[in-house]
Tab-separated table of C-alpha atoms in Angstrom:
chain	number	residue	atom	x	y	z
Z	21	MET	CA	0.131	-0.041	-0.042
Z	22	THR	CA	1.275	3.479	-0.764
Z	23	LYS	CA	2.476	5.408	2.188
Z	24	PRO	CA	0.200	8.265	2.874
Z	25	THR	CA	0.970	11.992	1.972
Z	26	SER	CA	1.582	14.426	4.795
Z	27	VAL	CA	-0.201	17.599	4.105
Z	28	ILE	CA	-0.116	20.908	5.991
Z	29	ILE	CA	-3.631	22.457	6.571
Z	30	PHE	CA	-2.948	26.041	7.306
Z	31	LEU	CA	-5.856	27.962	8.886
Z	32	TYR	CA	-5.618	31.925	9.994
Z	33	ASN	CA	-8.446	30.986	12.059
Z	34	ARG	CA	-9.291	29.263	15.560
Z	35	PHE	CA	-9.732	25.443	15.289
Z	36	PHE	CA	-13.159	25.634	16.621
Z	37	ASP	CA	-14.378	28.820	14.875
Z	38	PRO	CA	-17.686	27.799	13.508
Z	39	LEU	CA	-16.652	28.977	10.110
Z	40	ILE	CA	-14.111	26.211	10.191
Z	41	GLN	CA	-16.091	23.372	11.880
Z	42	GLY	CA	-19.384	24.080	10.025
Z	43	ASN	CA	-17.611	24.078	6.688
Z	44	PHE	CA	-13.884	23.219	5.904
Z	45	TRP	CA	-13.557	20.761	8.660
Z	46	LEU	CA	-16.213	18.546	7.255
Z	47	TYR	CA	-13.960	17.497	4.479
Z	48	ILE	CA	-11.044	16.922	6.761
Z	49	ASP	CA	-13.152	14.759	9.612
Z	50	ASP	CA	-14.175	12.535	6.454
Z	51	TYR	CA	-10.544	11.842	5.786
Z	52	LEU	CA	-9.725	11.336	9.254
Z	53	LYS	CA	-12.497	8.710	9.460
Z	54	ASP	CA	-10.968	6.678	6.418
Z	55	PRO	CA	-8.498	4.194	7.444
Z	56	ALA	CA	-7.429	3.871	3.955
Z	57	ARG	CA	-6.975	7.637	3.667
Z	58	PRO	CA	-4.196	8.710	1.131
Z	59	VAL	CA	-3.064	11.783	3.313
Z	60	ARG	CA	-2.248	12.599	6.812
Z	61	PHE	CA	-2.719	16.011	8.121
Z	62	HIS	CA	-0.895	18.522	10.228
Z	63	LEU	CA	-3.013	21.400	11.279
Z	64	VAL	CA	-1.748	24.699	12.062
Z	65	THR	CA	-4.234	27.295	13.700
Z	66	TYR	CA	-4.065	30.515	15.152
Z	67	GLU	CA	-5.810	30.570	18.702
Z	68	ASP	CA	-7.181	33.464	20.436
Z	69	PRO	CA	-6.420	33.215	24.504
Z	70	SER	CA	-10.143	35.110	24.913
Z	71	PHE	CA	-11.823	31.865	23.426
Z	72	PRO	CA	-9.974	29.203	25.514
Z	73	LEU	CA	-11.172	25.217	24.286
Z	74	THR	CA	-14.192	23.936	26.373
Z	75	GLU	CA	-13.825	20.610	27.700
Z	76	THR	CA	-16.009	19.313	24.862
Z	77	GLN	CA	-13.601	20.782	22.332
Z	78	ARG	CA	-10.664	19.294	23.928
Z	79	GLU	CA	-12.146	16.076	23.955
Z	80	GLN	CA	-13.039	16.247	20.311
Z	81	ALA	CA	-9.473	17.670	19.426
Z	82	ALA	CA	-7.976	14.589	21.154
Z	83	ALA	CA	-10.347	11.996	19.214
Z	84	TRP	CA	-9.138	13.399	16.005
Z	85	GLN	CA	-5.485	13.516	17.012
Z	86	ALA	CA	-5.898	9.779	18.021
Z	87	GLN	CA	-7.245	9.261	14.067
Z	88	GLY	CA	-3.708	10.713	13.065
Z	89	LEU	CA	-4.271	14.365	13.176
Z	90	GLU	CA	-1.178	16.324	14.313
Z	91	TRP	CA	-1.996	20.107	15.497
Z	92	THR	CA	0.383	23.150	16.055
Z	93	ARG	CA	-1.532	26.120	17.776
Z	94	LEU	CA	0.144	29.472	17.277
Z	95	GLN	CA	-1.178	32.325	19.012
Z	96	TRP	CA	-3.260	35.233	17.269
Z	97	HIS	CA	-1.828	38.716	17.649
Z	98	GLN	CA	-5.140	41.035	17.939
Z	99	GLY	CA	-5.044	44.023	15.734
Z	100	THR	CA	-4.613	44.857	12.056
Z	101	GLY	CA	-1.350	46.876	12.052
Z	102	ILE	CA	1.831	45.627	10.462
Z	103	GLY	CA	3.313	44.706	13.915
Z	104	SER	CA	0.531	42.133	14.726
Z	105	LYS	CA	0.106	40.986	11.261
Z	106	GLY	CA	4.038	40.626	10.891
Z	107	ALA	CA	4.117	38.519	14.182
Z	108	ASP	CA	1.595	35.981	12.624
Z	109	ILE	CA	3.074	35.758	9.520
Z	110	LEU	CA	6.731	35.172	11.090
Z	111	SER	CA	5.087	32.596	13.534
Z	112	GLY	CA	3.592	30.743	10.832
Z	113	PHE	CA	6.658	30.681	8.830
Z	114	ARG	CA	8.672	29.258	11.496
Z	115	THR	CA	6.203	26.589	11.828
Z	116	VAL	CA	6.119	25.854	8.075
Z	117	VAL	CA	9.796	25.739	7.921
Z	118	ARG	CA	9.979	23.107	10.440
Z	119	LEU	CA	7.321	21.010	8.886
Z	120	ARG	CA	9.001	21.477	5.445
Z	121	MET	CA	12.341	20.077	7.129
Z	122	LYS	CA	10.438	16.908	7.943
Z	123	GLY	CA	9.455	16.581	4.602
Z	124	LEU	CA	5.930	17.978	4.166
Z	125	ARG	CA	5.736	19.871	0.605
Z	126	HIS	CA	1.946	20.193	0.271
Z	127	ILE	CA	-0.191	23.020	2.104
Z	128	VAL	CA	-3.821	23.858	1.905
Z	129	THR	CA	-5.265	27.028	3.297
Z	130	LEU	CA	-8.825	28.460	3.988
Z	131	GLY	CA	-9.543	32.102	2.661
Z	132	SER	CA	-7.227	34.503	0.921
Z	133	VAL	CA	-5.674	35.666	3.645
Z	134	ALA	CA	-4.340	32.190	4.932
Z	135	GLY	CA	-3.558	31.716	1.311
Z	136	THR	CA	-1.429	34.806	0.864
Z	137	PHE	CA	0.570	33.911	4.027
Z	138	ALA	CA	1.176	30.346	2.598
Z	139	TYR	CA	1.869	31.619	-0.909
Z	140	LEU	CA	5.098	33.533	0.912
Z	141	TYR	CA	5.816	30.402	2.495
Z	142	ALA	CA	5.453	27.851	-0.248
Z	143	ARG	CA	7.326	30.144	-2.899
Z	144	VAL	CA	10.249	30.288	-0.609
Z	145	LEU	CA	10.175	26.696	0.461
Z	146	GLY	CA	9.288	24.937	-2.785
Z	147	MET	CA	5.963	23.840	-1.943
Z	148	ARG	CA	2.718	22.901	-3.893
Z	149	LEU	CA	0.012	25.042	-2.622
Z	150	PHE	CA	-4.165	24.459	-2.812
Z	151	LEU	CA	-6.127	27.796	-2.133
Z	152	TYR	CA	-9.607	26.459	-0.878
Z	153	GLN	CA	-12.461	28.995	-0.869
Z	154	PHE	CA	-10.356	31.605	-2.435
Z	155	GLU	CA	-11.989	34.921	-2.659
Z	156	PRO	CA	-10.992	38.742	-3.021
Z	157	HIS	CA	-10.764	39.732	0.573
Z	158	SER	CA	-8.929	42.906	-0.268
Z	159	GLU	CA	-11.842	43.831	-2.528
Z	160	TYR	CA	-14.547	43.042	0.030
Z	161	ALA	CA	-12.640	45.830	2.082
Z	162	ILE	CA	-12.722	48.304	-0.651
Z	163	ASP	CA	-16.748	47.574	-0.959
Z	164	ASN	CA	-17.177	47.870	2.538
Z	165	GLY	CA	-15.457	51.141	3.241
Z	166	MET	CA	-12.759	49.614	5.382
Z	167	TRP	CA	-9.928	50.372	3.083
Z	168	SER	CA	-9.501	52.780	0.268
Z	169	ALA	CA	-8.205	52.132	-3.095
Z	170	SER	CA	-5.352	54.059	-2.959
Z	171	SER	CA	-4.073	52.600	0.572
Z	172	ALA	CA	-0.892	50.538	0.841
Z	173	VAL	CA	-2.753	47.931	2.661
Z	174	TYR	CA	-5.121	47.455	-0.455
Z	175	LYS	CA	-2.194	47.319	-2.722
Z	176	VAL	CA	-0.461	44.971	-0.813
Z	177	SER	CA	-3.103	42.628	-0.288
Z	178	HIS	CA	-4.477	42.658	-3.910
Z	179	PHE	CA	-1.070	41.966	-5.120
Z	180	LEU	CA	-0.283	39.028	-2.779
Z	181	GLU	CA	-3.870	37.600	-3.732
Z	182	ARG	CA	-3.000	37.629	-7.370
Z	183	ARG	CA	0.397	36.149	-6.929
Z	184	ALA	CA	-1.083	33.463	-4.779
Z	185	ALA	CA	-3.694	32.459	-7.333
Z	186	LYS	CA	-0.966	32.362	-10.053
Z	187	PHE	CA	1.258	30.189	-8.031
Z	188	ALA	CA	-1.316	27.566	-6.711
Z	189	VAL	CA	-1.433	24.141	-8.269
Z	190	ALA	CA	-5.236	24.211	-7.363
Z	191	ILE	CA	-7.852	26.574	-6.498
Z	192	ALA	CA	-11.294	26.192	-5.159
Z	193	SER	CA	-13.821	28.763	-5.162
Z	194	GLY	CA	-17.866	28.789	-5.160
Z	195	THR	CA	-18.964	31.089	-8.079
Z	196	ARG	CA	-18.695	30.615	-11.701
Z	197	PHE	CA	-17.548	34.436	-11.624
Z	198	MET	CA	-14.297	33.704	-9.535
Z	199	GLN	CA	-13.517	31.070	-12.141
Z	200	GLU	CA	-14.093	33.128	-14.807
Z	201	ARG	CA	-11.586	36.025	-13.448
Z	202	LEU	CA	-9.057	33.177	-12.487
Z	203	GLU	CA	-9.056	31.679	-15.932
Z	204	PHE	CA	-9.708	34.165	-18.351
Z	205	ASP	CA	-8.602	37.739	-16.751
Z	206	TRP	CA	-5.784	36.558	-14.355
Z	207	LYS	CA	-4.952	33.472	-16.717
Z	208	VAL	CA	-3.911	31.234	-13.659
Z	209	LYS	CA	-2.147	27.802	-14.633
Z	210	GLY	CA	-3.285	26.185	-11.394
Z	211	HIS	CA	-6.493	23.768	-11.948
Z	212	PHE	CA	-9.738	25.390	-10.664
Z	213	PHE	CA	-12.335	23.291	-8.857
Z	214	LYS	CA	-15.911	24.815	-8.344
Z	215	ILE	CA	-16.774	24.236	-4.712
Z	216	ALA	CA	-19.257	26.257	-3.285
Z	217	THR	CA	-19.336	26.872	0.707
Z	218	VAL	CA	-20.459	23.450	2.019
Z	219	ALA	CA	-23.566	23.151	4.721
Z	220	ASN	CA	-23.538	20.504	7.207
Z	221	ASP	CA	-26.760	19.166	5.794
Z	222	LYS	CA	-26.960	16.386	8.589
Z	223	LYS	CA	-26.965	19.065	11.124
Z	224	PHE	CA	-29.877	21.101	9.543
Z	225	ILE	CA	-32.692	18.381	8.970
Z	226	PHE	CA	-35.732	19.708	10.259
Z	227	ASP	CA	-36.926	18.550	13.355
Z	228	PRO	CA	-40.845	19.346	13.974
Z	229	GLU	CA	-40.813	18.653	17.755
Z	230	LEU	CA	-37.752	20.821	18.186
Z	231	ARG	CA	-39.606	23.735	16.243
Z	232	GLU	CA	-42.449	23.510	18.531
Z	233	LYS	CA	-40.110	23.440	21.643
Z	234	MET	CA	-37.943	26.401	20.494
Z	235	ARG	CA	-40.879	28.403	19.548
Z	236	GLU	CA	-42.682	27.886	22.917
Z	237	GLN	CA	-39.273	28.732	24.439
Z	238	LEU	CA	-38.941	31.931	22.561
Z	239	GLY	CA	-42.636	32.796	23.428
Z	240	LEU	CA	-43.789	32.835	19.921
Z	241	GLN	CA	-47.594	32.482	18.783
Z	242	PRO	CA	-48.480	29.627	16.503
Z	243	ASP	CA	-49.901	32.293	14.014
Z	244	GLN	CA	-46.477	34.309	13.955
Z	245	ARG	CA	-44.759	34.176	10.852
Z	246	VAL	CA	-40.782	34.467	11.723
Z	247	LEU	CA	-38.090	35.982	9.858
Z	248	PHE	CA	-34.441	34.885	10.778
Z	249	TYR	CA	-31.245	36.215	11.061
Z	250	PRO	CA	-28.241	34.482	12.343
Z	251	GLY	CA	-25.219	37.091	11.891
Z	252	LYS	CA	-23.668	40.291	12.673
Z	253	PHE	CA	-24.480	44.044	11.919
Z	254	GLY	CA	-22.141	46.298	10.315
Z	255	SER	CA	-18.576	45.570	8.534
Z	256	LEU	CA	-19.172	43.372	5.959
Z	257	TYR	CA	-23.153	43.157	6.740
Z	258	TYR	CA	-26.013	45.401	6.741
Z	259	LYS	CA	-26.433	47.388	10.050
Z	260	GLU	CA	-29.263	49.945	10.271
Z	261	GLU	CA	-30.600	48.836	6.958
Z	262	THR	CA	-31.421	45.444	8.503
Z	263	ALA	CA	-33.625	47.047	11.130
Z	264	TRP	CA	-35.266	49.388	8.698
Z	265	MET	CA	-35.751	46.338	6.059
Z	266	TYR	CA	-37.960	44.467	8.980
Z	267	ARG	CA	-39.781	47.624	9.932
Z	268	TRP	CA	-41.087	48.102	6.436
Z	269	LEU	CA	-42.298	44.308	6.243
Z	270	HIS	CA	-43.677	44.571	9.670
Z	271	GLU	CA	-45.836	47.483	8.617
Z	272	LEU	CA	-47.355	45.166	5.857
Z	273	ASP	CA	-47.809	42.443	7.983
Z	274	PRO	CA	-47.885	42.870	11.998
Z	275	ARG	CA	-48.047	39.149	12.104
Z	276	LEU	CA	-44.099	38.975	11.368
Z	277	HIS	CA	-41.592	38.490	14.085
Z	278	PHE	CA	-37.956	38.890	13.638
Z	279	LEU	CA	-35.581	36.412	15.353
Z	280	ILE	CA	-32.020	37.435	15.718
Z	281	VAL	CA	-29.176	35.037	16.657
Z	282	THR	CA	-25.958	37.248	17.025
Z	283	PRO	CA	-22.722	37.836	18.666
Z	284	HIS	CA	-23.586	41.208	19.444
Z	285	SER	CA	-25.062	42.235	22.877
Z	286	ASP	CA	-28.822	42.704	23.364
Z	287	GLU	CA	-27.963	46.526	23.999
Z	288	GLU	CA	-26.338	46.973	20.675
Z	289	VAL	CA	-28.942	45.044	18.647
Z	290	HIS	CA	-31.789	47.297	20.734
Z	291	ALA	CA	-29.934	50.501	19.738
Z	292	ILE	CA	-30.168	49.694	16.205
Z	293	PHE	CA	-33.919	48.697	16.107
Z	294	ASP	CA	-34.934	51.500	18.566
Z	295	ALA	CA	-33.575	53.847	15.860
Z	296	ALA	CA	-36.104	52.224	13.361
Z	297	SER	CA	-38.944	52.807	15.929
Z	298	LEU	CA	-39.393	49.111	16.177
Z	299	PRO	CA	-41.021	48.173	19.495
Z	300	ARG	CA	-39.015	45.417	21.232
Z	301	ASP	CA	-41.840	42.968	21.374
Z	302	THR	CA	-41.703	42.785	17.490
Z	303	TYR	CA	-38.244	40.878	17.434
Z	304	THR	CA	-36.276	38.659	19.739
Z	305	VAL	CA	-32.454	38.784	20.170
Z	306	ALA	CA	-30.943	35.461	21.186
Z	307	HIS	CA	-27.574	34.064	21.182
Z	308	SER	CA	-26.112	30.575	20.510
Z	309	ASP	CA	-22.933	28.710	20.013
Z	310	TYR	CA	-22.546	26.561	16.803
Z	311	PRO	CA	-23.478	23.310	18.340
Z	312	ASP	CA	-27.009	24.591	19.065
Z	313	ILE	CA	-27.532	27.137	16.372
Z	314	HIS	CA	-29.991	24.623	14.245
Z	315	ARG	CA	-32.619	24.868	16.949
Z	316	PHE	CA	-33.190	28.539	15.921
Z	317	PHE	CA	-33.142	27.731	12.271
Z	318	PHE	CA	-36.113	25.272	12.676
Z	319	ALA	CA	-38.280	27.813	14.659
Z	320	ALA	CA	-38.101	30.222	11.523
Z	321	ASP	CA	-40.040	30.475	8.361
Z	322	PHE	CA	-38.095	32.653	6.139
Z	323	ALA	CA	-34.484	33.819	6.419
Z	324	VAL	CA	-32.559	36.902	5.527
Z	325	ILE	CA	-28.990	37.285	3.942
Z	326	ALA	CA	-27.833	40.930	5.118
Z	327	VAL	CA	-25.018	41.216	2.497
Z	328	PRO	CA	-24.987	44.662	0.803
Z	329	PRO	CA	-24.595	44.709	-2.978
Z	330	GLY	CA	-21.249	45.427	-4.574
Z	331	PRO	CA	-18.600	44.641	-7.141
Z	332	SER	CA	-16.757	42.077	-5.042
Z	333	LYS	CA	-19.777	40.317	-3.761
Z	334	ARG	CA	-20.437	38.164	-6.951
Z	335	PHE	CA	-17.303	36.346	-5.772
Z	336	ILE	CA	-18.352	35.259	-2.055
Z	337	SER	CA	-20.031	31.842	-1.365
Z	338	ASN	CA	-22.136	32.451	1.924
Z	339	ILE	CA	-22.353	29.759	4.298
Z	340	LYS	CA	-25.829	30.607	5.539
Z	341	VAL	CA	-27.477	30.118	2.318
Z	342	GLY	CA	-26.698	26.499	2.388
Z	343	GLU	CA	-27.626	26.366	6.023
Z	344	TYR	CA	-30.988	27.931	5.135
Z	345	LEU	CA	-31.679	25.719	2.552
Z	346	CYS	CA	-30.978	22.324	4.284
Z	347	ALA	CA	-33.287	23.609	7.005
Z	348	GLY	CA	-35.979	24.161	4.647
Z	349	LEU	CA	-35.874	28.109	4.720
Z	350	PRO	CA	-36.369	30.237	1.717
Z	351	TYR	CA	-34.313	33.429	2.064
Z	352	LEU	CA	-34.152	37.202	0.992
Z	353	ILE	CA	-30.920	38.431	-0.799
Z	354	THR	CA	-29.424	41.288	-2.587
Z	355	LYS	CA	-28.906	41.028	-6.327
Z	356	GLY	CA	-25.282	40.280	-7.411
Z	357	VAL	CA	-24.206	38.367	-4.440
Z	358	SER	CA	-22.618	35.095	-5.119
Z	359	GLU	CA	-24.514	32.795	-7.328
Z	360	ASP	CA	-26.924	32.697	-4.249
Z	361	TYR	CA	-29.259	35.400	-5.899
Z	362	LEU	CA	-29.571	33.478	-9.192
Z	363	VAL	CA	-30.294	30.206	-7.404
Z	364	ALA	CA	-33.014	32.088	-5.529
Z	365	ASN	CA	-34.681	33.103	-8.766
Z	366	GLU	CA	-33.814	29.998	-10.921
Z	367	ARG	CA	-35.020	27.511	-8.521
Z	368	ASP	CA	-37.523	29.444	-6.813
Z	369	VAL	CA	-36.152	29.346	-3.102
Z	370	GLY	CA	-35.715	32.884	-2.542
Z	371	VAL	CA	-36.488	36.674	-3.071
Z	372	VAL	CA	-34.110	39.154	-4.709
Z	373	VAL	CA	-33.919	42.803	-4.091
Z	374	ASP	CA	-31.591	45.561	-5.514
Z	375	ASP	CA	-30.893	46.821	-2.011
Z	376	PHE	CA	-32.441	47.115	1.705
Z	377	ARG	CA	-34.372	50.226	0.448
Z	378	GLU	CA	-37.970	50.962	1.210
Z	379	ALA	CA	-39.130	50.854	-2.203
Z	380	ASP	CA	-37.265	47.426	-2.936
Z	381	ILE	CA	-38.524	45.847	0.149
Z	382	LYS	CA	-42.209	46.799	-0.184
Z	383	LYS	CA	-41.954	45.692	-3.961
Z	384	ALA	CA	-40.707	42.217	-2.767
Z	385	TRP	CA	-43.455	41.816	-0.185
Z	386	PRO	CA	-45.799	39.712	-2.312
Z	387	GLU	CA	-43.191	37.200	-3.265
Z	388	ILE	CA	-41.896	36.904	0.585
Z	389	ASN	CA	-45.735	36.415	1.520
Z	390	ARG	CA	-46.163	33.737	-1.317
Z	391	PHE	CA	-43.459	31.765	0.283
Z	392	LEU	CA	-45.099	32.298	3.850
Z	393	GLU	CA	-48.277	31.343	2.425
Z	394	MET	CA	-46.955	28.060	0.948
Z	395	ASP	CA	-47.579	24.656	2.560
Z	396	PRO	CA	-44.797	24.234	5.316
Z	397	ILE	CA	-44.042	20.901	4.386
Z	398	THR	CA	-44.104	21.653	0.796
Z	399	ARG	CA	-41.870	24.708	1.103
Z	400	ARG	CA	-39.435	22.824	3.425
Z	401	ALA	CA	-39.200	19.828	1.140
Z	402	HIS	CA	-38.490	22.059	-1.859
Z	403	CYS	CA	-35.666	24.251	-0.169
Z	404	ARG	CA	-33.851	21.221	1.282
Z	405	ALA	CA	-33.672	19.094	-1.925
Z	406	VAL	CA	-32.256	22.367	-3.814
Z	407	GLY	CA	-29.768	22.895	-0.775
Z	408	LEU	CA	-28.541	19.350	-1.046
Z	409	ASP	CA	-27.922	19.764	-4.727
Z	410	TYR	CA	-26.455	23.013	-4.317
Z	411	ARG	CA	-24.537	22.751	-1.132
Z	412	GLY	CA	-24.671	19.282	0.334
Z	413	PHE	CA	-21.734	17.576	1.587
Z	414	ALA	CA	-21.889	14.402	-0.535
Z	415	GLY	CA	-21.435	15.881	-4.054
Z	416	LEU	CA	-18.958	18.636	-2.850
Z	417	ASN	CA	-16.914	16.195	-1.042
Z	418	LEU	CA	-15.922	14.357	-4.259
Z	419	ARG	CA	-14.919	17.701	-5.588
Z	420	PHE	CA	-12.731	18.545	-2.652
Z	421	LYS	CA	-11.133	15.045	-2.658
Z	422	ALA	CA	-10.353	15.608	-6.404
Z	423	ALA	CA	-8.488	18.571	-5.233
Z	424	ILE	CA	-6.356	17.068	-2.922
Z	425	GLU	CA	-5.668	14.426	-5.283
Z	426	HIS	CA	-4.508	16.927	-7.581
Z	427	LEU	CA	-2.315	18.825	-5.073
Z	428	ILE	CA	-0.668	15.348	-4.251
Z	429	GLU	CA	-0.118	13.857	-7.651
Z	430	ARG	CA	3.342	12.749	-7.943
């Protein structure tokens, strides 16, 4: 039997960041469960001391390590300045050098920031690079007003993103738009794998008993129609606009209730919704860790993607869309966001608006209401079927394995 190839998994995230566990790690976990797997993994993460591992997380990490996973934990340095990022780049480089000296020559990254770090390492050390979920982070920062197009941080980041793409032997991203840019505009030589952000479809199987329990726990009445948003306010997402979007819909149908699950404090969310003159009994602010988040999905009837439009947004692949669909929820989304807005229309699983403006939201109400008036069993079954086809693990896992095989081919 051929000896497994050792591969570095380089994450500029915490190991138990929900974005890792609910997305990328599904693929790695599948490899770890396979005794005949062709690869062994050495994981490199940046841990935040303010998020220590829980006892459950320590036990889970130990179980994966017993399956052959090796893990190096680096400390994340808070801040966006040159000093903190330089410290992170240097600690990552020292780790990768050590692993390269042990014979490891393949590296997989998640996201463009980790990808640019690893590009610098791989180029110097003669390694093969696979960029997973490669998206233009620098352009998101422009669209969301975080950086200016003339700033040094944008110019350096964008330059490194492009160089990383040209260097990589394999690149995975979720949209046809990113594929067109890489293959036709940037003319990259690496092989492109179209892999939308995967959803943990087994976690988001609708449970009617759990729905009833959660709605009772949240104080929701049987006739209330629940809109759902599990996310943040501001930065890459709408802030005040989300509250106003809901106010305009609530004016059209007072039976609506908005369920918000967020890392923001209750006070922060209340301030946003108070500014839109929304009574506090018309919405609920809740908090959840990733293991329990699915319970809130089941209490809802219709979901929201609160991503503003912008030129770079066509490149993103939002994990929430897959989770919404697998849980049986149609969604509201702005035009031009990922391929998700196309899927919403083409497969009748969502409503598309130009922006979160009053005229756009009120114009969309009849379509939103159509979904709310559907037989809920039919609606959930249709959305889940689309979700499994578009974002389900089984199909996307085959593409991820093909990308790994391409990376390690001798």
